[in-house]
Amino acid sequence: MARAEVLYNRALSPYHFLMGLSYTGVRPAPGQFVMLRISSGSDPLLRRPFGVFSLLEDERGQVTGITILYRVVGRGTQIMSEFGEGQAVDLLGPLGNGFPAPKEGERTILVAGGMGLAPLNLMALVYPESKLIFGARDGVEASVIDASKEYGLLPSVVTEDGSEGEKGLVTDLLSSALEGLDPASVVVHSCGPMGMLRAVSALMLEMGVKTYVSLENSMACGLGACLGCAVTCTGNGGEGEYRFVCSDGPVFESTDIDWARIRDGH
Amino acid sequence: MAIKTSVDIGGVTIKNPVMTASGTFGYGEEFAPYTDLRALGAVVVKGLSLKPRPGNPTPRTVETPSGMLNAIGLQNVGVEPFIEEKLPYLRDIGVPAIANIFGESVDEYRAVAERLEGCKGIAAIEINISCPNVKKGGLQFGTDPNSARTVVEAVKAVTSLPVMTKLSPNVTDIRAMALAVEDGGTDSISLINTITGMVVDIDKRRPVLANGVGGLSGPAIRPVAVRMVCEVASVVRVPVIGMGGIMNGDDALQFIIAGATAVQVGTASFIDPDSAAKVVSGIESYMKKYNIEDINELVGSIKLD
Ligand SMILES: Cc1cc2nc3c(=O)[nH]c(=O)nc-3n(C[C@H](O)[C@H](O)[C@H](O)COP(=O)(O)OP(=O)(O)OC[C@H]3O[C@@H](n4cnc5c(N)ncnc54)[C@H](O)[C@@H]3O)c2cc1C
Ligand SMILES: Cc1cc2nc3c(=O)[nH]c(=O)nc-3n(C[C@H](O)[C@H](O)[C@H](O)COP(=O)(O)O)c2cc1C
Ligand code: FES
């Protein structure tokens, strides 16, 4: 647990914000998340989980802060969007496993949908050889990609309504990105809405590409204690089992997930 | 001034009156990076059944005003793996573990208690009688005094460990439940478990939780819990352990003054994993402030006139 301070809280759209927080603990790995306490009182009560979008470093490369990319969806994120510079925030983390580091000679493709960009941005910064594909519903949802471009990243962008980048779905871009590549040499890392992760996983399974997905779930603790963030997995000798997004994930190999038993939208 | 914080919670003495509540602190080890486990009176572990239970579909939790609903479905590793894999950690660092147990039948409660007999490191058994309906007979242990008494008797008959019985608040008269389990031979009574509640998603017109209903915990339930502890403490002779929305030392003191010999900290550990240890120091500060040498002087010191 650490006491962080808001360094900046910048609007990227009426709903999307990039928040810089001072932080000097363990260096977060791409795909790990933090739990932020929104109020020092009891309402909102629970911490809220957010992926680490980027690291702030001093001249010697020491971590001095992290950034959080977030969308206002409810009361907690609404309150966050009103935080000003200097606001104290209680931060727990980094938590979770993160994406496996790319191996020698491996082609890494990052597939982000909407706010799923957050953990993959850090992945792209730490492993600059990886290719970043970003998809969003519309221009407003796509506004977050500007934050990645500011870091010099060159993502391929699609929107469902064509208002930004090409018109289409991330799976279209992913298919073209894979053309001419040996599927066995590629690893896909993906984060975004459940429906998108399902589609990406199905397509990659068909093409024989190893795929990791970063999942979300409602989380009360982030520590593996409440057992709230369960996700249906294959395994347990074919009988299936629950694993936990906070402590076993949030990153899972897509074939470990029992997609048939997951309802999209959760 | 030397202060005495140790309390006898019915056949076992713990060094201070603060425990963690079942289902909110894993098996203890998960919290070691964030808190000093040795600062705690005891750790009550996640509810144990005879066989592992997979638990409910998700969403399993949802936040509510100053609280949360959970419908975990008592997912747990089962009593055997608990003894083999989880218990040694707490035993080795010398923190008393209290095994919270439940069953779908009297036989299952008895079997779990039997399995725990003779296991080093367990200070007591906490019987959770507020679990799902018994399939056959339709009785609910947590809401029917006679069934509750039967479970306590069955467990007492097979264990040499002190037995704490945990009551459900989802009843009209909590005193009747408390008297029944005391009659069954329980060594102490803990309360409250969660209050049944529901949150509706108005866009989907269905409950947010996959299970429909869930158990409410957190600060929202604290006044209900304090009232129930006060009522129970006034009618039973065995020690009472209070819980429900305790976030700090002052909250814990409300329970102690209302009649609780000890307290458990639940949901607060999700927000601050160091909460229970902070409750200990909060109680100590209060004792120093009011020159109280022995915590037992405070227990039930409430003035009701
Ligand atoms: C591991 C992890 C990493 C995350 N990283 C990010 C991130 O980098 N950026 C970001 O903007 N968000 C991220 N989220 C989601 C974020 O935690 C939620 O959006 C936030 O908790 C909502 O809080 P609130 O109080 O504003 O909304 P609430 O009032 O709690 O909920 C408002 C609405 O949002 C929905 N909602 C709540 N939580 C989620 C969720 N996890 N996923 C989808 N819908 C949800 C609710 O069902 C409800 O309809 C992450 C979640 C997890 C589990
Ligand atoms: C996620 C969660 C899981 C729980 N699991 C159990 C359990 O397995 N057995 C049990 O007796 N009580 C269980 N409880 C109830 C708590 O031990 C406690 O009685 C209740 O939450 C009220 O205290 P609190 O408001 O401090 O959390 C659980 C509570 C929560 C929030
Ligand atoms: S959020 Fe509590 S176990 Fe994952």
Tab-separated table of N, CA and C in Angstrom, chain A residues 110-253:
chain	number	residue	atom	x	y	z
A	110	LEU	N	-0.086	-7.008	-30.301
A	110	LEU	CA	-0.937	-6.565	-29.202
A	110	LEU	C	-2.270	-6.103	-29.763
A	111	VAL	N	-3.359	-6.684	-29.271
A	111	VAL	CA	-4.678	-6.346	-29.797
A	111	VAL	C	-5.518	-5.717	-28.687
A	112	ALA	N	-5.765	-4.402	-28.819
A	112	ALA	CA	-6.482	-3.674	-27.777
A	112	ALA	C	-7.839	-3.219	-28.268
A	113	GLY	N	-8.849	-3.386	-27.436
A	113	GLY	CA	-10.179	-2.864	-27.739
A	113	GLY	C	-10.570	-1.850	-26.685
A	114	GLY	N	-10.851	-0.614	-27.097
A	114	GLY	CA	-11.304	0.413	-26.145
A	114	GLY	C	-10.327	0.594	-25.007
A	115	MET	N	-10.850	0.532	-23.772
A	115	MET	CA	-10.009	0.744	-22.596
A	115	MET	C	-8.998	-0.379	-22.391
A	116	GLY	N	-9.159	-1.443	-23.149
A	116	GLY	CA	-8.176	-2.526	-23.115
A	116	GLY	C	-6.805	-2.059	-23.568
A	117	LEU	N	-6.749	-0.837	-24.069
A	117	LEU	CA	-5.469	-0.260	-24.483
A	117	LEU	C	-4.514	-0.118	-23.296
A	118	ALA	N	-5.080	0.151	-22.100
A	118	ALA	CA	-4.228	0.521	-20.957
A	118	ALA	C	-3.046	-0.425	-20.730
A	119	PRO	N	-3.272	-1.706	-20.463
A	119	PRO	CA	-2.114	-2.551	-20.158
A	119	PRO	C	-1.241	-2.821	-21.379
A	120	LEU	N	-1.838	-2.774	-22.578
A	120	LEU	CA	-1.074	-3.088	-23.788
A	120	LEU	C	-0.177	-1.930	-24.200
A	121	ASN	N	-0.547	-0.720	-23.788
A	121	ASN	CA	0.320	0.421	-24.065
A	121	ASN	C	1.661	0.225	-23.363
A	122	LEU	N	1.610	-0.187	-22.100
A	122	LEU	CA	2.861	-0.411	-21.369
A	122	LEU	C	3.647	-1.553	-22.001
A	123	MET	N	2.938	-2.567	-22.446
A	123	MET	CA	3.584	-3.696	-23.122
A	123	MET	C	4.326	-3.185	-24.370
A	124	ALA	N	3.650	-2.316	-25.129
A	124	ALA	CA	4.249	-1.791	-26.362
A	124	ALA	C	5.460	-0.910	-26.059
A	125	LEU	N	5.408	-0.204	-24.930
A	125	LEU	CA	6.537	0.660	-24.575
A	125	LEU	C	7.734	-0.160	-24.106
A	126	VAL	N	7.454	-1.212	-23.342
A	126	VAL	CA	8.542	-2.029	-22.811
A	126	VAL	C	9.138	-2.922	-23.906
A	127	TYR	N	8.297	-3.354	-24.833
A	127	TYR	CA	8.765	-4.204	-25.942
A	127	TYR	C	8.456	-3.505	-27.263
A	128	PRO	N	9.301	-2.550	-27.649
A	128	PRO	CA	8.996	-1.676	-28.795
A	128	PRO	C	8.891	-2.417	-30.126
A	129	GLU	N	9.419	-3.646	-30.198
A	129	GLU	CA	9.313	-4.387	-31.474
A	129	GLU	C	7.901	-4.911	-31.691
A	130	SER	N	7.040	-4.865	-30.654
A	130	SER	CA	5.702	-5.440	-30.835
A	130	SER	C	4.809	-4.536	-31.671
A	131	LYS	N	3.831	-5.164	-32.306
A	131	LYS	CA	2.901	-4.412	-33.153
A	131	LYS	C	1.616	-4.185	-32.380
A	132	LEU	N	1.149	-2.937	-32.369
A	132	LEU	CA	-0.064	-2.598	-31.620
A	132	LEU	C	-1.240	-2.345	-32.551
A	133	ILE	N	-2.307	-3.111	-32.323
A	133	ILE	CA	-3.550	-2.926	-33.073
A	133	ILE	C	-4.604	-2.423	-32.096
A	134	PHE	N	-5.279	-1.354	-32.478
A	134	PHE	CA	-6.266	-0.775	-31.573
A	134	PHE	C	-7.609	-0.631	-32.281
A	135	GLY	N	-8.670	-1.061	-31.627
A	135	GLY	CA	-10.010	-0.904	-32.190
A	135	GLY	C	-10.933	-0.254	-31.186
A	136	ALA	N	-11.895	0.501	-31.712
A	136	ALA	CA	-12.879	1.132	-30.826
A	136	ALA	C	-14.212	1.215	-31.556
A	137	ARG	N	-15.255	1.483	-30.788
A	137	ARG	CA	-16.591	1.540	-31.377
A	137	ARG	C	-16.712	2.763	-32.278
A	138	ASP	N	-16.285	3.912	-31.744
A	138	ASP	CA	-16.465	5.157	-32.490
A	138	ASP	C	-15.317	6.119	-32.186
A	139	GLY	N	-15.444	7.301	-32.713
A	139	GLY	CA	-14.371	8.288	-32.563
A	139	GLY	C	-14.109	8.677	-31.113
A	140	VAL	N	-15.170	8.786	-30.315
A	140	VAL	CA	-14.984	9.170	-28.913
A	140	VAL	C	-14.193	8.091	-28.188
A	141	GLU	N	-14.589	6.833	-28.388
A	141	GLU	CA	-13.886	5.727	-27.730
A	141	GLU	C	-12.444	5.627	-28.234
A	142	ALA	N	-12.239	6.061	-29.482
A	142	ALA	CA	-10.905	5.964	-30.078
A	142	ALA	C	-9.984	7.086	-29.609
A	143	SER	N	-10.546	8.090	-28.909
A	143	SER	CA	-9.728	9.249	-28.528
A	143	SER	C	-8.538	8.862	-27.648
A	144	VAL	N	-8.661	7.734	-26.929
A	144	VAL	CA	-7.572	7.347	-26.021
A	144	VAL	C	-6.278	6.991	-26.754
A	145	ILE	N	-6.386	6.644	-28.025
A	145	ILE	CA	-5.187	6.201	-28.745
A	145	ILE	C	-4.185	7.345	-28.902
A	146	ASP	N	-4.697	8.592	-28.804
A	146	ASP	CA	-3.781	9.736	-28.873
A	146	ASP	C	-2.724	9.661	-27.774
A	147	ALA	N	-3.133	9.147	-26.609
A	147	ALA	CA	-2.188	9.043	-25.495
A	147	ALA	C	-1.045	8.100	-25.848
A	148	SER	N	-1.333	7.047	-26.627
A	148	SER	CA	-0.276	6.128	-27.064
A	148	SER	C	0.607	6.785	-28.110
A	149	LYS	N	-0.033	7.521	-29.019
A	149	LYS	CA	0.735	8.171	-30.087
A	149	LYS	C	1.720	9.190	-29.518
A	150	GLU	N	1.313	9.823	-28.397
A	150	GLU	CA	2.212	10.794	-27.761
A	150	GLU	C	3.523	10.149	-27.312
A	151	TYR	N	3.468	8.850	-27.074
A	151	TYR	CA	4.688	8.126	-26.699
A	151	TYR	C	5.469	7.664	-27.923
A	152	GLY	N	4.996	8.059	-29.100
A	152	GLY	CA	5.699	7.686	-30.315
A	152	GLY	C	5.281	6.330	-30.859
A	153	LEU	N	4.267	5.721	-30.253
A	153	LEU	CA	3.808	4.426	-30.770
A	153	LEU	C	3.031	4.647	-32.062
A	154	LEU	N	3.088	3.663	-32.940
A	154	LEU	CA	2.425	3.779	-34.236
A	154	LEU	C	1.386	2.672	-34.392
A	155	PRO	N	0.270	2.799	-33.690
A	155	PRO	CA	-0.725	1.730	-33.722
A	155	PRO	C	-1.511	1.709	-35.035
A	156	SER	N	-1.982	0.530	-35.419
A	156	SER	CA	-2.976	0.441	-36.492
A	156	SER	C	-4.340	0.595	-35.834
A	157	VAL	N	-5.160	1.473	-36.386
A	157	VAL	CA	-6.429	1.815	-35.736
A	157	VAL	C	-7.620	1.445	-36.605
A	158	VAL	N	-8.636	0.845	-35.995
A	158	VAL	CA	-9.924	0.655	-36.678
A	158	VAL	C	-11.038	1.117	-35.754
A	159	THR	N	-12.121	1.596	-36.353
A	159	THR	CA	-13.333	1.862	-35.579
A	159	THR	C	-14.498	1.187	-36.292
A	160	GLU	N	-15.493	0.822	-35.486
A	160	GLU	CA	-16.648	0.134	-36.079
A	160	GLU	C	-17.411	1.046	-37.016
A	161	ASP	N	-17.394	2.376	-36.737
A	161	ASP	CA	-18.138	3.298	-37.605
A	161	ASP	C	-17.226	4.041	-38.580
A	162	GLY	N	-15.934	3.697	-38.563
A	162	GLY	CA	-15.018	4.292	-39.532
A	162	GLY	C	-14.633	5.727	-39.238
A	163	SER	N	-14.996	6.254	-38.070
A	163	SER	CA	-14.717	7.659	-37.792
A	163	SER	C	-13.242	7.912	-37.481
A	164	GLU	N	-12.497	6.881	-37.207
A	164	GLU	CA	-11.064	7.021	-36.917
A	164	GLU	C	-10.371	5.797	-37.506
A	165	GLY	N	-9.302	5.996	-38.237
A	165	GLY	CA	-8.606	4.868	-38.852
A	165	GLY	C	-9.493	4.151	-39.865
A	166	GLU	N	-9.237	2.867	-40.065
A	166	GLU	CA	-10.065	2.099	-40.998
A	166	GLU	C	-11.399	1.757	-40.372
A	167	LYS	N	-12.371	1.380	-41.206
A	167	LYS	CA	-13.666	0.927	-40.698
A	167	LYS	C	-13.612	-0.590	-40.585
A	168	GLY	N	-13.966	-1.093	-39.424
A	168	GLY	CA	-13.963	-2.547	-39.265
A	168	GLY	C	-13.730	-2.965	-37.831
A	169	LEU	N	-13.253	-4.198	-37.693
A	169	LEU	CA	-13.022	-4.765	-36.367
A	169	LEU	C	-11.548	-5.100	-36.202
A	170	VAL	N	-11.107	-5.221	-34.940
A	170	VAL	CA	-9.689	-5.533	-34.722
A	170	VAL	C	-9.306	-6.871	-35.352
A	171	THR	N	-10.270	-7.783	-35.420
A	171	THR	CA	-9.943	-9.088	-35.990
A	171	THR	C	-9.575	-8.967	-37.477
A	172	ASP	N	-10.152	-7.952	-38.163
A	172	ASP	CA	-9.780	-7.725	-39.569
A	172	ASP	C	-8.302	-7.350	-39.656
A	173	LEU	N	-7.909	-6.393	-38.808
A	173	LEU	CA	-6.517	-5.940	-38.816
A	173	LEU	C	-5.579	-7.059	-38.390
A	174	LEU	N	-6.050	-7.854	-37.426
A	174	LEU	CA	-5.219	-8.932	-36.918
A	174	LEU	C	-4.952	-9.955	-38.024
A	175	SER	N	-6.006	-10.292	-38.772
A	175	SER	CA	-5.834	-11.247	-39.864
A	175	SER	C	-4.808	-10.745	-40.873
A	176	SER	N	-4.916	-9.455	-41.240
A	176	SER	CA	-3.943	-8.957	-42.218
A	176	SER	C	-2.539	-8.899	-41.635
A	177	ALA	N	-2.447	-8.572	-40.342
A	177	ALA	CA	-1.114	-8.509	-39.723
A	177	ALA	C	-0.430	-9.866	-39.728
A	178	LEU	N	-1.229	-10.907	-39.714
A	178	LEU	CA	-0.660	-12.257	-39.636
A	178	LEU	C	-0.271	-12.822	-40.999
A	179	GLU	N	-0.742	-12.147	-42.058
A	179	GLU	CA	-0.464	-12.652	-43.401
A	179	GLU	C	1.035	-12.812	-43.624
A	180	GLY	N	1.412	-13.959	-44.132
A	180	GLY	CA	2.818	-14.203	-44.446
A	180	GLY	C	3.667	-14.571	-43.252
A	181	LEU	N	3.068	-14.591	-42.046
A	181	LEU	CA	3.853	-14.945	-40.859
A	181	LEU	C	3.626	-16.410	-40.494
A	182	ASP	N	4.661	-17.003	-39.924
A	182	ASP	CA	4.522	-18.369	-39.433
A	182	ASP	C	3.761	-18.310	-38.104
A	183	PRO	N	2.554	-18.898	-38.045
A	183	PRO	CA	1.735	-18.803	-36.823
A	183	PRO	C	2.500	-19.236	-35.576
A	184	ALA	N	3.403	-20.171	-35.736
A	184	ALA	CA	4.136	-20.687	-34.579
A	184	ALA	C	5.121	-19.667	-34.015
A	185	SER	N	5.424	-18.614	-34.821
A	185	SER	CA	6.400	-17.623	-34.355
A	185	SER	C	5.724	-16.411	-33.721
A	186	VAL	N	4.389	-16.423	-33.727
A	186	VAL	CA	3.642	-15.248	-33.266
A	186	VAL	C	2.978	-15.519	-31.915
A	187	VAL	N	2.972	-14.501	-31.073
A	187	VAL	CA	2.166	-14.560	-29.849
A	187	VAL	C	1.301	-13.304	-29.805
A	188	VAL	N	0.000	-13.499	-29.559
A	188	VAL	CA	-0.934	-12.383	-29.475
A	188	VAL	C	-1.285	-12.118	-28.008
A	189	HIS	N	-1.249	-10.845	-27.630
A	189	HIS	CA	-1.703	-10.434	-26.299
A	189	HIS	C	-2.886	-9.507	-26.499
A	190	SER	N	-3.978	-9.767	-25.792
A	190	SER	CA	-5.183	-9.010	-26.079
A	190	SER	C	-5.893	-8.558	-24.808
A	191	CYS	N	-6.498	-7.375	-24.894
A	191	CYS	CA	-7.292	-6.870	-23.772
A	191	CYS	C	-8.396	-5.997	-24.338
A	192	GLY	N	-9.602	-6.164	-23.816
A	192	GLY	CA	-10.732	-5.388	-24.313
A	192	GLY	C	-12.023	-6.029	-23.859
A	193	PRO	N	-13.141	-5.647	-24.499
A	193	PRO	CA	-14.425	-6.226	-24.108
A	193	PRO	C	-14.438	-7.748	-24.305
A	194	MET	N	-15.233	-8.422	-23.507
A	194	MET	CA	-15.285	-9.880	-23.539
A	194	MET	C	-15.607	-10.421	-24.932
A	195	GLY	N	-16.534	-9.772	-25.628
A	195	GLY	CA	-16.916	-10.234	-26.961
A	195	GLY	C	-15.736	-10.204	-27.919
A	196	MET	N	-14.930	-9.162	-27.802
A	196	MET	CA	-13.756	-9.044	-28.654
A	196	MET	C	-12.724	-10.113	-28.302
A	197	LEU	N	-12.498	-10.318	-27.013
A	197	LEU	CA	-11.508	-11.315	-26.598
A	197	LEU	C	-11.935	-12.705	-27.065
A	198	ARG	N	-13.232	-12.932	-27.013
A	198	ARG	CA	-13.773	-14.219	-27.461
A	198	ARG	C	-13.475	-14.420	-28.961
A	199	ALA	N	-13.734	-13.348	-29.737
A	199	ALA	CA	-13.527	-13.433	-31.186
A	199	ALA	C	-12.047	-13.603	-31.528
A	200	VAL	N	-11.216	-12.825	-30.852
A	200	VAL	CA	-9.768	-12.909	-31.103
A	200	VAL	C	-9.276	-14.320	-30.762
A	201	SER	N	-9.717	-14.826	-29.622
A	201	SER	CA	-9.253	-16.136	-29.184
A	201	SER	C	-9.681	-17.232	-30.149
A	202	ALA	N	-10.932	-17.145	-30.615
A	202	ALA	CA	-11.443	-18.166	-31.533
A	202	ALA	C	-10.647	-18.147	-32.837
A	203	LEU	N	-10.429	-16.940	-33.345
A	203	LEU	CA	-9.695	-16.801	-34.608
A	203	LEU	C	-8.253	-17.306	-34.474
A	204	MET	N	-7.614	-16.960	-33.376
A	204	MET	CA	-6.216	-17.357	-33.194
A	204	MET	C	-6.093	-18.863	-32.953
A	205	LEU	N	-7.090	-19.415	-32.297
A	205	LEU	CA	-7.090	-20.860	-32.080
A	205	LEU	C	-7.137	-21.570	-33.432
A	206	GLU	N	-8.016	-21.032	-34.289
A	206	GLU	CA	-8.178	-21.582	-35.634
A	206	GLU	C	-6.870	-21.479	-36.429
A	207	MET	N	-6.171	-20.368	-36.236
A	207	MET	CA	-4.950	-20.162	-37.008
A	207	MET	C	-3.715	-20.736	-36.331
A	208	GLY	N	-3.893	-21.250	-35.134
A	208	GLY	CA	-2.766	-21.864	-34.436
A	208	GLY	C	-1.791	-20.868	-33.841
A	209	VAL	N	-2.315	-19.717	-33.387
A	209	VAL	CA	-1.454	-18.703	-32.786
A	209	VAL	C	-1.678	-18.665	-31.271
A	210	LYS	N	-0.596	-18.752	-30.539
A	210	LYS	CA	-0.681	-18.701	-29.072
A	210	LYS	C	-1.187	-17.331	-28.644
A	211	THR	N	-2.172	-17.320	-27.750
A	211	THR	CA	-2.826	-16.060	-27.398
A	211	THR	C	-3.029	-15.916	-25.898
A	212	TYR	N	-2.732	-14.736	-25.425
A	212	TYR	CA	-2.999	-14.406	-24.016
A	212	TYR	C	-4.044	-13.311	-23.951
A	213	VAL	N	-4.966	-13.426	-23.007
A	213	VAL	CA	-5.996	-12.403	-22.844
A	213	VAL	C	-5.927	-11.843	-21.426
A	214	SER	N	-6.151	-10.546	-21.309
A	214	SER	CA	-6.227	-9.932	-19.986
A	214	SER	C	-7.691	-9.668	-19.690
A	215	LEU	N	-8.191	-10.252	-18.607
A	215	LEU	CA	-9.622	-10.201	-18.307
A	215	LEU	C	-9.953	-9.169	-17.235
A	216	GLU	N	-11.229	-8.786	-17.207
A	216	GLU	CA	-11.742	-7.937	-16.141
A	216	GLU	C	-12.856	-8.687	-15.427
A	217	ASN	N	-13.134	-8.262	-14.223
A	217	ASN	CA	-14.219	-8.856	-13.461
A	217	ASN	C	-14.503	-7.914	-12.301
A	218	SER	N	-15.682	-8.036	-11.703
A	218	SER	CA	-15.892	-7.194	-10.528
A	218	SER	C	-14.994	-7.709	-9.407
A	219	MET	N	-14.269	-6.799	-8.799
A	219	MET	CA	-13.261	-7.155	-7.798
A	219	MET	C	-13.524	-6.417	-6.503
A	220	ALA	N	-13.584	-7.156	-5.405
A	220	ALA	CA	-13.728	-6.489	-4.115
A	220	ALA	C	-12.368	-6.270	-3.463
A	221	CYS	N	-11.440	-7.239	-3.615
A	221	CYS	CA	-10.196	-7.123	-2.855
A	221	CYS	C	-8.935	-7.004	-3.709
A	222	GLY	N	-8.879	-7.705	-4.835
A	222	GLY	CA	-7.664	-7.689	-5.659
A	222	GLY	C	-6.545	-8.539	-5.094
A	223	LEU	N	-6.810	-9.254	-4.014
A	223	LEU	CA	-5.752	-9.968	-3.300
A	223	LEU	C	-5.954	-11.481	-3.266
A	224	GLY	N	-6.976	-11.970	-3.950
A	224	GLY	CA	-7.231	-13.412	-3.909
A	224	GLY	C	-7.952	-13.854	-2.647
A	225	ALA	N	-8.560	-12.921	-1.939
A	225	ALA	CA	-9.179	-13.265	-0.654
A	225	ALA	C	-10.696	-13.383	-0.711
A	226	CYS	N	-11.351	-12.525	-1.480
A	226	CYS	CA	-12.822	-12.538	-1.440
A	226	CYS	C	-13.395	-13.619	-2.352
A	227	LEU	N	-12.631	-14.077	-3.303
A	227	LEU	CA	-13.049	-15.096	-4.278
A	227	LEU	C	-14.195	-14.593	-5.159
A	228	GLY	N	-14.252	-13.263	-5.316
A	228	GLY	CA	-15.324	-12.677	-6.113
A	228	GLY	C	-15.047	-12.712	-7.611
A	229	CYS	N	-13.773	-12.585	-7.996
A	229	CYS	CA	-13.431	-12.360	-9.398
A	229	CYS	C	-13.204	-13.670	-10.157
A	230	ALA	N	-14.020	-14.672	-9.879
A	230	ALA	CA	-13.831	-15.998	-10.468
A	230	ALA	C	-14.093	-15.996	-11.967
A	231	VAL	N	-13.312	-16.786	-12.681
A	231	VAL	CA	-13.531	-16.952	-14.117
A	231	VAL	C	-13.494	-18.449	-14.421
A	232	THR	N	-14.432	-18.860	-15.291
A	232	THR	CA	-14.522	-20.287	-15.593
A	232	THR	C	-13.367	-20.704	-16.490
A	233	CYS	N	-12.616	-21.689	-16.037
A	233	CYS	CA	-11.471	-22.164	-16.792
A	233	CYS	C	-11.614	-23.646	-17.113
A	234	THR	N	-10.905	-24.034	-18.144
A	234	THR	CA	-10.830	-25.463	-18.431
A	234	THR	C	-9.833	-26.019	-17.417
A	235	GLY	N	-9.452	-27.220	-17.525
A	235	GLY	CA	-8.496	-27.747	-16.552
A	235	GLY	C	-9.205	-28.602	-15.535
A	236	ASN	N	-8.495	-28.933	-14.467
A	236	ASN	CA	-9.029	-29.825	-13.452
A	236	ASN	C	-9.453	-31.145	-14.096
A	237	GLY	N	-8.618	-31.657	-14.983
A	237	GLY	CA	-8.896	-32.931	-15.634
A	237	GLY	C	-10.152	-32.899	-16.490
A	238	GLY	N	-10.406	-31.729	-17.140
A	238	GLY	CA	-11.552	-31.633	-18.030
A	238	GLY	C	-12.848	-31.274	-17.324
A	239	GLU	N	-12.847	-31.266	-16.006
A	239	GLU	CA	-14.081	-30.960	-15.271
A	239	GLU	C	-14.355	-29.471	-15.209
A	240	GLY	N	-13.325	-28.672	-15.452
A	240	GLY	CA	-13.479	-27.231	-15.354
A	240	GLY	C	-13.251	-26.771	-13.928
A	241	GLU	N	-12.854	-25.505	-13.811
A	241	GLU	CA	-12.604	-24.957	-12.474
A	241	GLU	C	-12.688	-23.446	-12.544
A	242	TYR	N	-12.907	-22.832	-11.389
A	242	TYR	CA	-12.826	-21.380	-11.322
A	242	TYR	C	-11.398	-20.985	-10.988
A	243	ARG	N	-10.919	-19.957	-11.708
A	243	ARG	CA	-9.667	-19.333	-11.306
A	243	ARG	C	-9.973	-17.858	-11.075
A	244	PHE	N	-9.005	-17.118	-10.545
A	244	PHE	CA	-9.302	-15.759	-10.108
A	244	PHE	C	-8.530	-14.721	-10.905
A	245	VAL	N	-9.296	-13.735	-11.401
A	245	VAL	CA	-8.689	-12.722	-12.255
A	245	VAL	C	-7.591	-11.968	-11.512
A	246	CYS	N	-7.794	-11.686	-10.226
A	246	CYS	CA	-6.808	-10.856	-9.525
A	246	CYS	C	-5.537	-11.614	-9.180
A	247	SER	N	-5.672	-12.870	-8.774
A	247	SER	CA	-4.487	-13.569	-8.274
A	247	SER	C	-3.922	-14.590	-9.256
A	248	ASP	N	-4.754	-15.189	-10.112
A	248	ASP	CA	-4.252	-16.107	-11.145
A	248	ASP	C	-3.995	-15.338	-12.433
A	249	GLY	N	-4.661	-14.200	-12.604
A	249	GLY	CA	-4.557	-13.383	-13.809
A	249	GLY	C	-4.012	-12.028	-13.448
A	250	PRO	N	-4.425	-10.945	-14.102
A	250	PRO	CA	-5.547	-10.903	-15.042
A	250	PRO	C	-5.249	-11.543	-16.400
A	251	VAL	N	-3.973	-11.924	-16.641
A	251	VAL	CA	-3.618	-12.473	-17.946
A	251	VAL	C	-3.712	-14.006	-17.910
A	252	PHE	N	-4.456	-14.544	-18.859
A	252	PHE	CA	-4.600	-15.995	-18.978
A	252	PHE	C	-4.278	-16.412	-20.404
A	253	GLU	N	-3.794	-17.632	-20.563
A	253	GLU	CA	-3.681	-18.143	-21.921
A	253	GLU	C	-5.103	-18.435	-22.390
